[in-house]
Amino acid sequence: EDQVTQSPEALRLQEGESSSLNCSYTVSGLRGLFWYRQDPGKGPEFLFTLYSAGEEKEKERLKATLTKKESFLHITAPKPEDSATYLCAVPRGSQGNLIFGKGTKLSVKP
Amino acid sequence: SQTIHQWPATLVQPVGSPLSLECTVEGTSNPNLYWYRQAAGRGLQLLFYSVGIGQISSEVPQNLSASRPQDRQFILSSKKLLLSDSGFYLCAYSKADIINEKLFFGSGTQLSVL
């Protein structure tokens, strides 16, 4: 069964304290891995898509990397506005359905 | 540019009452459309998806149904709500002509069934 597991469930950082979020997956034939950011009471906002092991993508203080079994979202020198829940997802089936992990809730304190 | 509209933003309904949530997409034709539900501690769960008008696939058996009366309109319904239907409902779309394309989400509806 295809699964996506994210860790930790919650992460509290001080402003400027870099860290990483983990997303491990078990799917037959990875066809992409997606990272989203979700603010409270809002829909997820797309961040990155990674397709192959070794691929990296960056956006401001965020960098996503992919291996054959997991993906990391590295946050460098985070700011309070980076506080959100970060979700990762992988496609299942041929219709574009995404299986989501439960997310990591990130809190960055000033 | 493409946009997705979802309403209402919040809804409080009594048990046994009907439900209708609507979602519309602008700026793209023949999108794939999705309804997800997000319950506390459970993550996003796919409820329904549609690849065309009148074509609905259900992921899990439940008290809900979906319809796609027009190309860019997706409706989530229930005849009689249950307490367990409470949650955050999200509509999403993807571009059908791109394989494994990312999903774009609406702003969500927070449904409380009391």
mmCIF file with all atom_site columns, C-alpha atoms in Angstrom:
data_model
loop_
_atom_site.group_PDB
_atom_site.id
_atom_site.type_symbol
_atom_site.label_atom_id
_atom_site.label_alt_id
_atom_site.label_comp_id
_atom_site.label_asym_id
_atom_site.label_entity_id
_atom_site.label_seq_id
_atom_site.pdbx_PDB_ins_code
_atom_site.Cartn_x
_atom_site.Cartn_y
_atom_site.Cartn_z
_atom_site.occupancy
_atom_site.B_iso_or_equiv
_atom_site.pdbx_formal_charge
_atom_site.auth_seq_id
_atom_site.auth_comp_id
_atom_site.auth_asym_id
_atom_site.auth_atom_id
_atom_site.pdbx_PDB_model_num
ATOM 1   C CA . GLU A 1 1   ? 0.000   0.000  0.000   1.00 0.00 ? 1   GLU A CA 1
ATOM 2   C CA . ASP A 1 2   ? 1.305   3.456  -0.925  1.00 0.00 ? 2   ASP A CA 1
ATOM 3   C CA . GLN A 1 3   ? 2.155   5.506  2.155   1.00 0.00 ? 3   GLN A CA 1
ATOM 4   C CA . VAL A 1 4   ? 3.595   8.880  3.054   1.00 0.00 ? 4   VAL A CA 1
ATOM 5   C CA . THR A 1 5   ? 4.972   9.513  6.535   1.00 0.00 ? 5   THR A CA 1
ATOM 6   C CA . GLN A 1 6   ? 6.159   12.877 7.798   1.00 0.00 ? 6   GLN A CA 1
ATOM 7   C CA . SER A 1 7   ? 8.282   13.639 10.822  1.00 0.00 ? 7   SER A CA 1
ATOM 8   C CA . PRO A 1 8   ? 8.340   15.279 13.215  1.00 0.00 ? 8   PRO A CA 1
ATOM 9   C CA . GLU A 1 9   ? 4.642   16.014 13.752  1.00 0.00 ? 9   GLU A CA 1
ATOM 10  C CA . ALA A 1 10  ? 5.555   19.379 15.252  1.00 0.00 ? 10  ALA A CA 1
ATOM 11  C CA . LEU A 1 11  ? 8.737   21.434 15.315  1.00 0.00 ? 11  LEU A CA 1
ATOM 12  C CA . ARG A 1 12  ? 9.420   24.547 17.322  1.00 0.00 ? 12  ARG A CA 1
ATOM 13  C CA . LEU A 1 13  ? 12.380  26.678 16.295  1.00 0.00 ? 13  LEU A CA 1
ATOM 14  C CA . GLN A 1 14  ? 13.850  29.973 17.309  1.00 0.00 ? 14  GLN A CA 1
ATOM 15  C CA . GLU A 1 15  ? 14.178  32.560 14.584  1.00 0.00 ? 15  GLU A CA 1
ATOM 16  C CA . GLY A 1 16  ? 17.399  31.850 12.688  1.00 0.00 ? 16  GLY A CA 1
ATOM 17  C CA . GLU A 1 17  ? 17.647  28.237 13.885  1.00 0.00 ? 17  GLU A CA 1
ATOM 18  C CA . SER A 1 18  ? 17.937  26.032 10.784  1.00 0.00 ? 18  SER A CA 1
ATOM 19  C CA . SER A 1 19  ? 16.415  22.556 10.647  1.00 0.00 ? 19  SER A CA 1
ATOM 20  C CA . SER A 1 20  ? 14.929  19.900 8.358   1.00 0.00 ? 20  SER A CA 1
ATOM 21  C CA . LEU A 1 21  ? 11.582  18.204 7.923   1.00 0.00 ? 21  LEU A CA 1
ATOM 22  C CA . ASN A 1 22  ? 11.365  14.622 6.706   1.00 0.00 ? 22  ASN A CA 1
ATOM 23  C CA . CYS A 1 23  ? 8.972   12.903 4.321   1.00 0.00 ? 23  CYS A CA 1
ATOM 24  C CA . SER A 1 24  ? 9.399   9.178  3.732   1.00 0.00 ? 24  SER A CA 1
ATOM 25  C CA . TYR A 1 25  ? 7.351   7.311  1.172   1.00 0.00 ? 25  TYR A CA 1
ATOM 26  C CA . THR A 1 26  ? 6.604   3.808  -0.011  1.00 0.00 ? 26  THR A CA 1
ATOM 27  C CA . VAL A 1 27  ? 5.186   3.820  -3.525  1.00 0.00 ? 27  VAL A CA 1
ATOM 28  C CA . SER A 1 28  ? 5.696   1.579  -6.499  1.00 0.00 ? 28  SER A CA 1
ATOM 29  C CA . GLY A 1 29  ? 7.383   3.733  -9.097  1.00 0.00 ? 29  GLY A CA 1
ATOM 30  C CA . LEU A 1 30  ? 7.670   7.292  -7.843  1.00 0.00 ? 30  LEU A CA 1
ATOM 31  C CA . ARG A 1 31  ? 6.143   9.761  -10.291 1.00 0.00 ? 31  ARG A CA 1
ATOM 32  C CA . GLY A 1 32  ? 6.906   12.904 -8.375  1.00 0.00 ? 32  GLY A CA 1
ATOM 33  C CA . LEU A 1 33  ? 6.927   14.202 -4.830  1.00 0.00 ? 33  LEU A CA 1
ATOM 34  C CA . PHE A 1 34  ? 5.142   17.428 -3.918  1.00 0.00 ? 34  PHE A CA 1
ATOM 35  C CA . TRP A 1 35  ? 5.663   19.838 -1.032  1.00 0.00 ? 35  TRP A CA 1
ATOM 36  C CA . TYR A 1 36  ? 2.909   22.192 0.118   1.00 0.00 ? 36  TYR A CA 1
ATOM 37  C CA . ARG A 1 37  ? 2.603   24.856 2.780   1.00 0.00 ? 37  ARG A CA 1
ATOM 38  C CA . GLN A 1 38  ? -0.693  25.258 4.636   1.00 0.00 ? 38  GLN A CA 1
ATOM 39  C CA . ASP A 1 39  ? -1.600  28.182 6.860   1.00 0.00 ? 39  ASP A CA 1
ATOM 40  C CA . PRO A 1 40  ? -4.375  27.742 9.466   1.00 0.00 ? 40  PRO A CA 1
ATOM 41  C CA . GLY A 1 41  ? -7.848  27.798 7.934   1.00 0.00 ? 41  GLY A CA 1
ATOM 42  C CA . LYS A 1 42  ? -6.537  27.950 4.369   1.00 0.00 ? 42  LYS A CA 1
ATOM 43  C CA . GLY A 1 43  ? -5.947  25.554 1.506   1.00 0.00 ? 43  GLY A CA 1
ATOM 44  C CA . PRO A 1 44  ? -2.472  24.130 0.857   1.00 0.00 ? 44  PRO A CA 1
ATOM 45  C CA . GLU A 1 45  ? -0.173  26.264 -1.275  1.00 0.00 ? 45  GLU A CA 1
ATOM 46  C CA . PHE A 1 46  ? 2.181   24.529 -3.696  1.00 0.00 ? 46  PHE A CA 1
ATOM 47  C CA . LEU A 1 47  ? 5.917   24.848 -3.022  1.00 0.00 ? 47  LEU A CA 1
ATOM 48  C CA . PHE A 1 48  ? 7.926   22.262 -4.993  1.00 0.00 ? 48  PHE A CA 1
ATOM 49  C CA . THR A 1 49  ? 7.789   19.183 -7.177  1.00 0.00 ? 49  THR A CA 1
ATOM 50  C CA . LEU A 1 50  ? 10.713  16.740 -7.242  1.00 0.00 ? 50  LEU A CA 1
ATOM 51  C CA . TYR A 1 51  ? 10.876  13.922 -9.778  1.00 0.00 ? 51  TYR A CA 1
ATOM 52  C CA . SER A 1 52  ? 14.151  12.053 -9.390  1.00 0.00 ? 52  SER A CA 1
ATOM 53  C CA . ALA A 1 53  ? 16.646  11.106 -6.691  1.00 0.00 ? 53  ALA A CA 1
ATOM 54  C CA . GLY A 1 54  ? 19.296  13.765 -6.271  1.00 0.00 ? 54  GLY A CA 1
ATOM 55  C CA . GLU A 1 55  ? 17.063  16.569 -7.432  1.00 0.00 ? 55  GLU A CA 1
ATOM 56  C CA . GLU A 1 56  ? 16.997  19.772 -5.365  1.00 0.00 ? 56  GLU A CA 1
ATOM 57  C CA . LYS A 1 57  ? 14.804  22.866 -5.535  1.00 0.00 ? 57  LYS A CA 1
ATOM 58  C CA . GLU A 1 58  ? 15.012  26.121 -3.619  1.00 0.00 ? 58  GLU A CA 1
ATOM 59  C CA . LYS A 1 59  ? 12.683  28.962 -2.794  1.00 0.00 ? 59  LYS A CA 1
ATOM 60  C CA . GLU A 1 60  ? 13.807  31.696 -0.430  1.00 0.00 ? 60  GLU A CA 1
ATOM 61  C CA . ARG A 1 61  ? 14.742  29.972 2.854   1.00 0.00 ? 61  ARG A CA 1
ATOM 62  C CA . LEU A 1 62  ? 13.425  26.572 1.766   1.00 0.00 ? 62  LEU A CA 1
ATOM 63  C CA . LYS A 1 63  ? 15.274  23.817 -0.057  1.00 0.00 ? 63  LYS A CA 1
ATOM 64  C CA . ALA A 1 64  ? 13.730  20.468 -0.935  1.00 0.00 ? 64  ALA A CA 1
ATOM 65  C CA . THR A 1 65  ? 15.796  17.383 -1.710  1.00 0.00 ? 65  THR A CA 1
ATOM 66  C CA . LEU A 1 66  ? 14.854  13.879 -2.809  1.00 0.00 ? 66  LEU A CA 1
ATOM 67  C CA . THR A 1 67  ? 16.386  10.425 -2.356  1.00 0.00 ? 67  THR A CA 1
ATOM 68  C CA . LYS A 1 68  ? 15.018  7.050  -3.386  1.00 0.00 ? 68  LYS A CA 1
ATOM 69  C CA . LYS A 1 69  ? 13.140  6.652  -0.112  1.00 0.00 ? 69  LYS A CA 1
ATOM 70  C CA . GLU A 1 70  ? 12.594  10.098 1.350   1.00 0.00 ? 70  GLU A CA 1
ATOM 71  C CA . SER A 1 71  ? 12.556  13.827 0.877   1.00 0.00 ? 71  SER A CA 1
ATOM 72  C CA . PHE A 1 72  ? 13.792  16.600 3.118   1.00 0.00 ? 72  PHE A CA 1
ATOM 73  C CA . LEU A 1 73  ? 12.617  20.159 3.396   1.00 0.00 ? 73  LEU A CA 1
ATOM 74  C CA . HIS A 1 74  ? 15.500  22.205 4.746   1.00 0.00 ? 74  HIS A CA 1
ATOM 75  C CA . ILE A 1 75  ? 14.690  25.535 6.342   1.00 0.00 ? 75  ILE A CA 1
ATOM 76  C CA . THR A 1 76  ? 17.627  27.912 6.631   1.00 0.00 ? 76  THR A CA 1
ATOM 77  C CA . ALA A 1 77  ? 17.509  30.786 9.132   1.00 0.00 ? 77  ALA A CA 1
ATOM 78  C CA . PRO A 1 78  ? 13.711  30.628 9.463   1.00 0.00 ? 78  PRO A CA 1
ATOM 79  C CA . LYS A 1 79  ? 11.579  33.643 10.259  1.00 0.00 ? 79  LYS A CA 1
ATOM 80  C CA . PRO A 1 80  ? 8.257   33.754 12.158  1.00 0.00 ? 80  PRO A CA 1
ATOM 81  C CA . GLU A 1 81  ? 6.408   34.066 8.843   1.00 0.00 ? 81  GLU A CA 1
ATOM 82  C CA . ASP A 1 82  ? 7.636   30.580 7.926   1.00 0.00 ? 82  ASP A CA 1
ATOM 83  C CA . SER A 1 83  ? 5.359   29.178 10.635  1.00 0.00 ? 83  SER A CA 1
ATOM 84  C CA . ALA A 1 84  ? 2.846   26.857 8.948   1.00 0.00 ? 84  ALA A CA 1
ATOM 85  C CA . THR A 1 85  ? 2.087   23.192 8.398   1.00 0.00 ? 85  THR A CA 1
ATOM 86  C CA . TYR A 1 86  ? 4.200   21.641 5.676   1.00 0.00 ? 86  TYR A CA 1
ATOM 87  C CA . LEU A 1 87  ? 2.702   18.754 3.728   1.00 0.00 ? 87  LEU A CA 1
ATOM 88  C CA . CYS A 1 88  ? 4.275   16.318 1.323   1.00 0.00 ? 88  CYS A CA 1
ATOM 89  C CA . ALA A 1 89  ? 2.409   14.164 -1.167  1.00 0.00 ? 89  ALA A CA 1
ATOM 90  C CA . VAL A 1 90  ? 2.954   11.596 -3.914  1.00 0.00 ? 90  VAL A CA 1
ATOM 91  C CA . PRO A 1 91  ? 0.723   10.693 -6.875  1.00 0.00 ? 91  PRO A CA 1
ATOM 92  C CA . ARG A 1 92  ? -1.308  7.512  -6.911  1.00 0.00 ? 92  ARG A CA 1
ATOM 93  C CA . GLY A 1 93  ? -3.036  6.110  -9.943  1.00 0.00 ? 93  GLY A CA 1
ATOM 94  C CA . SER A 1 94  ? -3.285  7.739  -13.343 1.00 0.00 ? 94  SER A CA 1
ATOM 95  C CA . GLN A 1 95  ? -5.708  10.548 -12.504 1.00 0.00 ? 95  GLN A CA 1
ATOM 96  C CA . GLY A 1 96  ? -3.371  12.766 -10.556 1.00 0.00 ? 96  GLY A CA 1
ATOM 97  C CA . ASN A 1 97  ? -4.696  11.811 -7.123  1.00 0.00 ? 97  ASN A CA 1
ATOM 98  C CA . LEU A 1 98  ? -2.239  12.779 -4.388  1.00 0.00 ? 98  LEU A CA 1
ATOM 99  C CA . ILE A 1 99  ? -1.640  10.850 -1.180  1.00 0.00 ? 99  ILE A CA 1
ATOM 100 C CA . PHE A 1 100 ? -0.698  13.272 1.582   1.00 0.00 ? 100 PHE A CA 1
ATOM 101 C CA . GLY A 1 101 ? 1.282   12.839 4.747   1.00 0.00 ? 101 GLY A CA 1
ATOM 102 C CA . LYS A 1 102 ? -0.183  14.222 7.967   1.00 0.00 ? 102 LYS A CA 1
ATOM 103 C CA . GLY A 1 103 ? 2.173   17.177 7.870   1.00 0.00 ? 103 GLY A CA 1
ATOM 104 C CA . THR A 1 104 ? 4.726   18.854 10.107  1.00 0.00 ? 104 THR A CA 1
ATOM 105 C CA . LYS A 1 105 ? 3.523   21.870 12.043  1.00 0.00 ? 105 LYS A CA 1
ATOM 106 C CA . LEU A 1 106 ? 6.381   24.365 12.191  1.00 0.00 ? 106 LEU A CA 1
ATOM 107 C CA . SER A 1 107 ? 6.431   27.190 14.720  1.00 0.00 ? 107 SER A CA 1
ATOM 108 C CA . VAL A 1 108 ? 9.181   29.806 14.537  1.00 0.00 ? 108 VAL A CA 1
ATOM 109 C CA . LYS A 1 109 ? 9.470   32.077 17.552  1.00 0.00 ? 109 LYS A CA 1
ATOM 110 C CA . PRO A 1 110 ? 11.093  35.512 17.349  1.00 0.00 ? 110 PRO A CA 1
ATOM 111 C CA . SER B 2 1   ? -4.417  32.944 -14.975 1.00 0.00 ? 1   SER B CA 1
ATOM 112 C CA . GLN B 2 2   ? -6.209  30.104 -13.279 1.00 0.00 ? 2   GLN B CA 1
ATOM 113 C CA . THR B 2 3   ? -8.218  30.532 -10.082 1.00 0.00 ? 3   THR B CA 1
ATOM 114 C CA . ILE B 2 4   ? -10.390 28.302 -7.954  1.00 0.00 ? 4   ILE B CA 1
ATOM 115 C CA . HIS B 2 5   ? -13.345 29.481 -5.911  1.00 0.00 ? 5   HIS B CA 1
ATOM 116 C CA . GLN B 2 6   ? -14.895 27.555 -3.067  1.00 0.00 ? 6   GLN B CA 1
ATOM 117 C CA . TRP B 2 7   ? -17.788 28.538 -0.827  1.00 0.00 ? 7   TRP B CA 1
ATOM 118 C CA . PRO B 2 8   ? -18.967 28.975 1.811   1.00 0.00 ? 8   PRO B CA 1
ATOM 119 C CA . ALA B 2 9   ? -15.900 29.489 3.997   1.00 0.00 ? 9   ALA B CA 1
ATOM 120 C CA . THR B 2 10  ? -17.633 28.245 7.142   1.00 0.00 ? 10  THR B CA 1
ATOM 121 C CA . LEU B 2 11  ? -20.812 26.322 7.709   1.00 0.00 ? 11  LEU B CA 1
ATOM 122 C CA . VAL B 2 12  ? -22.605 25.094 10.823  1.00 0.00 ? 12  VAL B CA 1
ATOM 123 C CA . GLN B 2 13  ? -25.304 22.530 10.152  1.00 0.00 ? 13  GLN B CA 1
ATOM 124 C CA . PRO B 2 14  ? -27.489 20.336 12.378  1.00 0.00 ? 14  PRO B CA 1
ATOM 125 C CA . VAL B 2 15  ? -27.291 16.572 12.172  1.00 0.00 ? 15  VAL B CA 1
ATOM 126 C CA . GLY B 2 16  ? -29.674 15.247 9.517   1.00 0.00 ? 16  GLY B CA 1
ATOM 127 C CA . SER B 2 17  ? -29.681 18.407 7.427   1.00 0.00 ? 17  SER B CA 1
ATOM 128 C CA . PRO B 2 18  ? -28.616 18.468 3.752   1.00 0.00 ? 18  PRO B CA 1
ATOM 129 C CA . LEU B 2 19  ? -25.309 19.817 2.458   1.00 0.00 ? 19  LEU B CA 1
ATOM 130 C CA . SER B 2 20  ? -24.167 21.475 -0.727  1.00 0.00 ? 20  SER B CA 1
ATOM 131 C CA . LEU B 2 21  ? -20.655 22.834 -1.215  1.00 0.00 ? 21  LEU B CA 1
ATOM 132 C CA . GLU B 2 22  ? -19.694 24.372 -4.519  1.00 0.00 ? 22  GLU B CA 1
ATOM 133 C CA . CYS B 2 23  ? -16.395 24.819 -6.279  1.00 0.00 ? 23  CYS B CA 1
ATOM 134 C CA . THR B 2 24  ? -15.661 26.539 -9.576  1.00 0.00 ? 24  THR B CA 1
ATOM 135 C CA . VAL B 2 25  ? -12.462 26.877 -11.569 1.00 0.00 ? 25  VAL B CA 1
ATOM 136 C CA . GLU B 2 26  ? -11.563 29.691 -13.940 1.00 0.00 ? 26  GLU B CA 1
ATOM 137 C CA . GLY B 2 27  ? -8.906  30.004 -16.589 1.00 0.00 ? 27  GLY B CA 1
ATOM 138 C CA . THR B 2 28  ? -8.471  26.387 -17.636 1.00 0.00 ? 28  THR B CA 1
ATOM 139 C CA . SER B 2 29  ? -10.560 23.908 -19.587 1.00 0.00 ? 29  SER B CA 1
ATOM 140 C CA . ASN B 2 30  ? -11.364 20.296 -18.748 1.00 0.00 ? 30  ASN B CA 1
ATOM 141 C CA . PRO B 2 31  ? -9.509  20.263 -15.440 1.00 0.00 ? 31  PRO B CA 1
ATOM 142 C CA . ASN B 2 32  ? -9.325  17.243 -13.178 1.00 0.00 ? 32  ASN B CA 1
ATOM 143 C CA . LEU B 2 33  ? -11.323 18.120 -10.061 1.00 0.00 ? 33  LEU B CA 1
ATOM 144 C CA . TYR B 2 34  ? -11.000 16.784 -6.527  1.00 0.00 ? 34  TYR B CA 1
ATOM 145 C CA . TRP B 2 35  ? -12.712 16.958 -3.140  1.00 0.00 ? 35  TRP B CA 1
ATOM 146 C CA . TYR B 2 36  ? -10.523 16.331 -0.098  1.00 0.00 ? 36  TYR B CA 1
ATOM 147 C CA . ARG B 2 37  ? -11.437 16.334 3.581   1.00 0.00 ? 37  ARG B CA 1
ATOM 148 C CA . GLN B 2 38  ? -9.005  17.277 6.330   1.00 0.00 ? 38  GLN B CA 1
ATOM 149 C CA . ALA B 2 39  ? -9.838  16.107 9.816   1.00 0.00 ? 39  ALA B CA 1
ATOM 150 C CA . ALA B 2 40  ? -7.745  16.951 12.844  1.00 0.00 ? 40  ALA B CA 1
ATOM 151 C CA . GLY B 2 41  ? -4.818  14.568 13.183  1.00 0.00 ? 41  GLY B CA 1
ATOM 152 C CA . ARG B 2 42  ? -5.735  12.601 10.069  1.00 0.00 ? 42  ARG B CA 1
ATOM 153 C CA . GLY B 2 43  ? -4.307  14.552 7.180   1.00 0.00 ? 43  GLY B CA 1
ATOM 154 C CA . LEU B 2 44  ? -5.890  15.121 3.798   1.00 0.00 ? 44  LEU B CA 1
ATOM 155 C CA . GLN B 2 45  ? -8.203  12.362 2.612   1.00 0.00 ? 45  GLN B CA 1
ATOM 156 C CA . LEU B 2 46  ? -9.340  12.173 -1.002  1.00 0.00 ? 46  LEU B CA 1
ATOM 157 C CA . LEU B 2 47  ? -13.126 11.852 -1.221  1.00 0.00 ? 47  LEU B CA 1
ATOM 158 C CA . PHE B 2 48  ? -13.961 12.208 -4.921  1.00 0.00 ? 48  PHE B CA 1
ATOM 159 C CA . TYR B 2 49  ? -12.288 13.054 -8.182  1.00 0.00 ? 49  TYR B CA 1
ATOM 160 C CA . SER B 2 50  ? -13.577 13.797 -11.658 1.00 0.00 ? 50  SER B CA 1
ATOM 161 C CA . VAL B 2 51  ? -11.899 13.763 -15.056 1.00 0.00 ? 51  VAL B CA 1
ATOM 162 C CA . GLY B 2 52  ? -14.885 15.148 -16.960 1.00 0.00 ? 52  GLY B CA 1
ATOM 163 C CA . ILE B 2 53  ? -18.521 16.238 -16.864 1.00 0.00 ? 53  ILE B CA 1
ATOM 164 C CA . GLY B 2 54  ? -20.645 13.607 -15.191 1.00 0.00 ? 54  GLY B CA 1
ATOM 165 C CA . GLN B 2 55  ? -17.620 11.399 -14.424 1.00 0.00 ? 55  GLN B CA 1
ATOM 166 C CA . ILE B 2 56  ? -17.182 10.914 -10.684 1.00 0.00 ? 56  ILE B CA 1
ATOM 167 C CA . SER B 2 57  ? -14.947 8.443  -8.867  1.00 0.00 ? 57  SER B CA 1
ATOM 168 C CA . SER B 2 58  ? -15.312 7.828  -5.150  1.00 0.00 ? 58  SER B CA 1
ATOM 169 C CA . GLU B 2 59  ? -12.355 6.913  -3.000  1.00 0.00 ? 59  GLU B CA 1
ATOM 170 C CA . VAL B 2 60  ? -14.128 5.899  0.185   1.00 0.00 ? 60  VAL B CA 1
ATOM 171 C CA . PRO B 2 61  ? -17.685 4.809  1.006   1.00 0.00 ? 61  PRO B CA 1
ATOM 172 C CA . GLN B 2 62  ? -19.434 7.533  2.937   1.00 0.00 ? 62  GLN B CA 1
ATOM 173 C CA . ASN B 2 63  ? -22.442 9.713  3.477   1.00 0.00 ? 63  ASN B CA 1
ATOM 174 C CA . LEU B 2 64  ? -21.412 12.142 0.758   1.00 0.00 ? 64  LEU B CA 1
ATOM 175 C CA . SER B 2 65  ? -21.799 12.398 -3.011  1.00 0.00 ? 65  SER B CA 1
ATOM 176 C CA . ALA B 2 66  ? -20.301 14.585 -5.704  1.00 0.00 ? 66  ALA B CA 1
ATOM 177 C CA . SER B 2 67  ? -21.476 15.894 -9.036  1.00 0.00 ? 67  SER B CA 1
ATOM 178 C CA . ARG B 2 68  ? -19.930 17.760 -11.955 1.00 0.00 ? 68  ARG B CA 1
ATOM 179 C CA . PRO B 2 69  ? -22.736 19.419 -13.886 1.00 0.00 ? 69  PRO B CA 1
ATOM 180 C CA . GLN B 2 70  ? -20.409 21.683 -15.882 1.00 0.00 ? 70  GLN B CA 1
ATOM 181 C CA . ASP B 2 71  ? -16.787 21.456 -17.007 1.00 0.00 ? 71  ASP B CA 1
ATOM 182 C CA . ARG B 2 72  ? -15.453 23.725 -14.273 1.00 0.00 ? 72  ARG B CA 1
ATOM 183 C CA . GLN B 2 73  ? -18.020 23.178 -11.514 1.00 0.00 ? 73  GLN B CA 1
ATOM 184 C CA . PHE B 2 74  ? -17.760 20.555 -8.796  1.00 0.00 ? 74  PHE B CA 1
ATOM 185 C CA . ILE B 2 75  ? -20.378 20.059 -6.084  1.00 0.00 ? 75  ILE B CA 1
ATOM 186 C CA . LEU B 2 76  ? -20.183 18.070 -2.856  1.00 0.00 ? 76  LEU B CA 1
ATOM 187 C CA . SER B 2 77  ? -23.517 17.028 -1.356  1.00 0.00 ? 77  SER B CA 1
ATOM 188 C CA . SER B 2 78  ? -25.189 15.080 1.373   1.00 0.00 ? 78  SER B CA 1
ATOM 189 C CA . LYS B 2 79  ? -28.845 14.313 1.963   1.00 0.00 ? 79  LYS B CA 1
ATOM 190 C CA . LYS B 2 80  ? -28.436 13.902 5.727   1.00 0.00 ? 80  LYS B CA 1
ATOM 191 C CA . LEU B 2 81  ? -25.338 15.055 7.576   1.00 0.00 ? 81  LEU B CA 1
ATOM 192 C CA . LEU B 2 82  ? -23.729 12.996 10.319  1.00 0.00 ? 82  LEU B CA 1
ATOM 193 C CA . LEU B 2 83  ? -21.577 14.245 13.182  1.00 0.00 ? 83  LEU B CA 1
ATOM 194 C CA . SER B 2 84  ? -18.631 12.461 11.563  1.00 0.00 ? 84  SER B CA 1
ATOM 195 C CA . ASP B 2 85  ? -18.977 14.653 8.458   1.00 0.00 ? 85  ASP B CA 1
ATOM 196 C CA . SER B 2 86  ? -17.461 17.582 10.342  1.00 0.00 ? 86  SER B CA 1
ATOM 197 C CA . GLY B 2 87  ? -14.131 18.706 8.943   1.00 0.00 ? 87  GLY B CA 1
ATOM 198 C CA . PHE B 2 88  ? -12.305 21.022 6.601   1.00 0.00 ? 88  PHE B CA 1
ATOM 199 C CA . TYR B 2 89  ? -13.329 20.399 2.982   1.00 0.00 ? 89  TYR B CA 1
ATOM 200 C CA . LEU B 2 90  ? -11.011 21.348 0.176   1.00 0.00 ? 90  LEU B CA 1
ATOM 201 C CA . CYS B 2 91  ? -11.650 21.488 -3.538  1.00 0.00 ? 91  CYS B CA 1
ATOM 202 C CA . ALA B 2 92  ? -8.690  21.195 -5.877  1.00 0.00 ? 92  ALA B CA 1
ATOM 203 C CA . TYR B 2 93  ? -7.926  21.005 -9.565  1.00 0.00 ? 93  TYR B CA 1
ATOM 204 C CA . SER B 2 94  ? -5.089  19.934 -11.818 1.00 0.00 ? 94  SER B CA 1
ATOM 205 C CA . LYS B 2 95  ? -4.463  20.463 -15.500 1.00 0.00 ? 95  LYS B CA 1
ATOM 206 C CA . ALA B 2 96  ? -5.595  17.344 -17.287 1.00 0.00 ? 96  ALA B CA 1
ATOM 207 C CA . ASP B 2 97  ? -3.130  17.606 -20.164 1.00 0.00 ? 97  ASP B CA 1
ATOM 208 C CA . ILE B 2 98  ? -0.060  17.452 -17.920 1.00 0.00 ? 98  ILE B CA 1
ATOM 209 C CA . ILE B 2 99  ? 0.848   14.115 -16.363 1.00 0.00 ? 99  ILE B CA 1
ATOM 210 C CA . ASN B 2 100 ? 1.443   14.164 -12.595 1.00 0.00 ? 100 ASN B CA 1
ATOM 211 C CA . GLU B 2 101 ? 0.743   17.864 -12.462 1.00 0.00 ? 101 GLU B CA 1
ATOM 212 C CA . LYS B 2 102 ? 0.470   19.559 -9.088  1.00 0.00 ? 102 LYS B CA 1
ATOM 213 C CA . LEU B 2 103 ? -2.897  20.278 -7.498  1.00 0.00 ? 103 LEU B CA 1
ATOM 214 C CA . PHE B 2 104 ? -4.177  23.786 -6.871  1.00 0.00 ? 104 PHE B CA 1
ATOM 215 C CA . PHE B 2 105 ? -6.413  24.100 -3.828  1.00 0.00 ? 105 PHE B CA 1
ATOM 216 C CA . GLY B 2 106 ? -9.309  26.329 -2.948  1.00 0.00 ? 106 GLY B CA 1
ATOM 217 C CA . SER B 2 107 ? -9.528  28.176 0.341   1.00 0.00 ? 107 SER B CA 1
ATOM 218 C CA . GLY B 2 108 ? -11.610 25.458 2.007   1.00 0.00 ? 108 GLY B CA 1
ATOM 219 C CA . THR B 2 109 ? -14.911 25.151 3.873   1.00 0.00 ? 109 THR B CA 1
ATOM 220 C CA . GLN B 2 110 ? -14.922 24.495 7.604   1.00 0.00 ? 110 GLN B CA 1
ATOM 221 C CA . LEU B 2 111 ? -18.005 22.365 8.254   1.00 0.00 ? 111 LEU B CA 1
ATOM 222 C CA . SER B 2 112 ? -19.270 21.811 11.775  1.00 0.00 ? 112 SER B CA 1
ATOM 223 C CA . VAL B 2 113 ? -22.126 19.362 12.209  1.00 0.00 ? 113 VAL B CA 1
ATOM 224 C CA . LEU B 2 114 ? -23.841 19.760 15.589  1.00 0.00 ? 114 LEU B CA 1
#
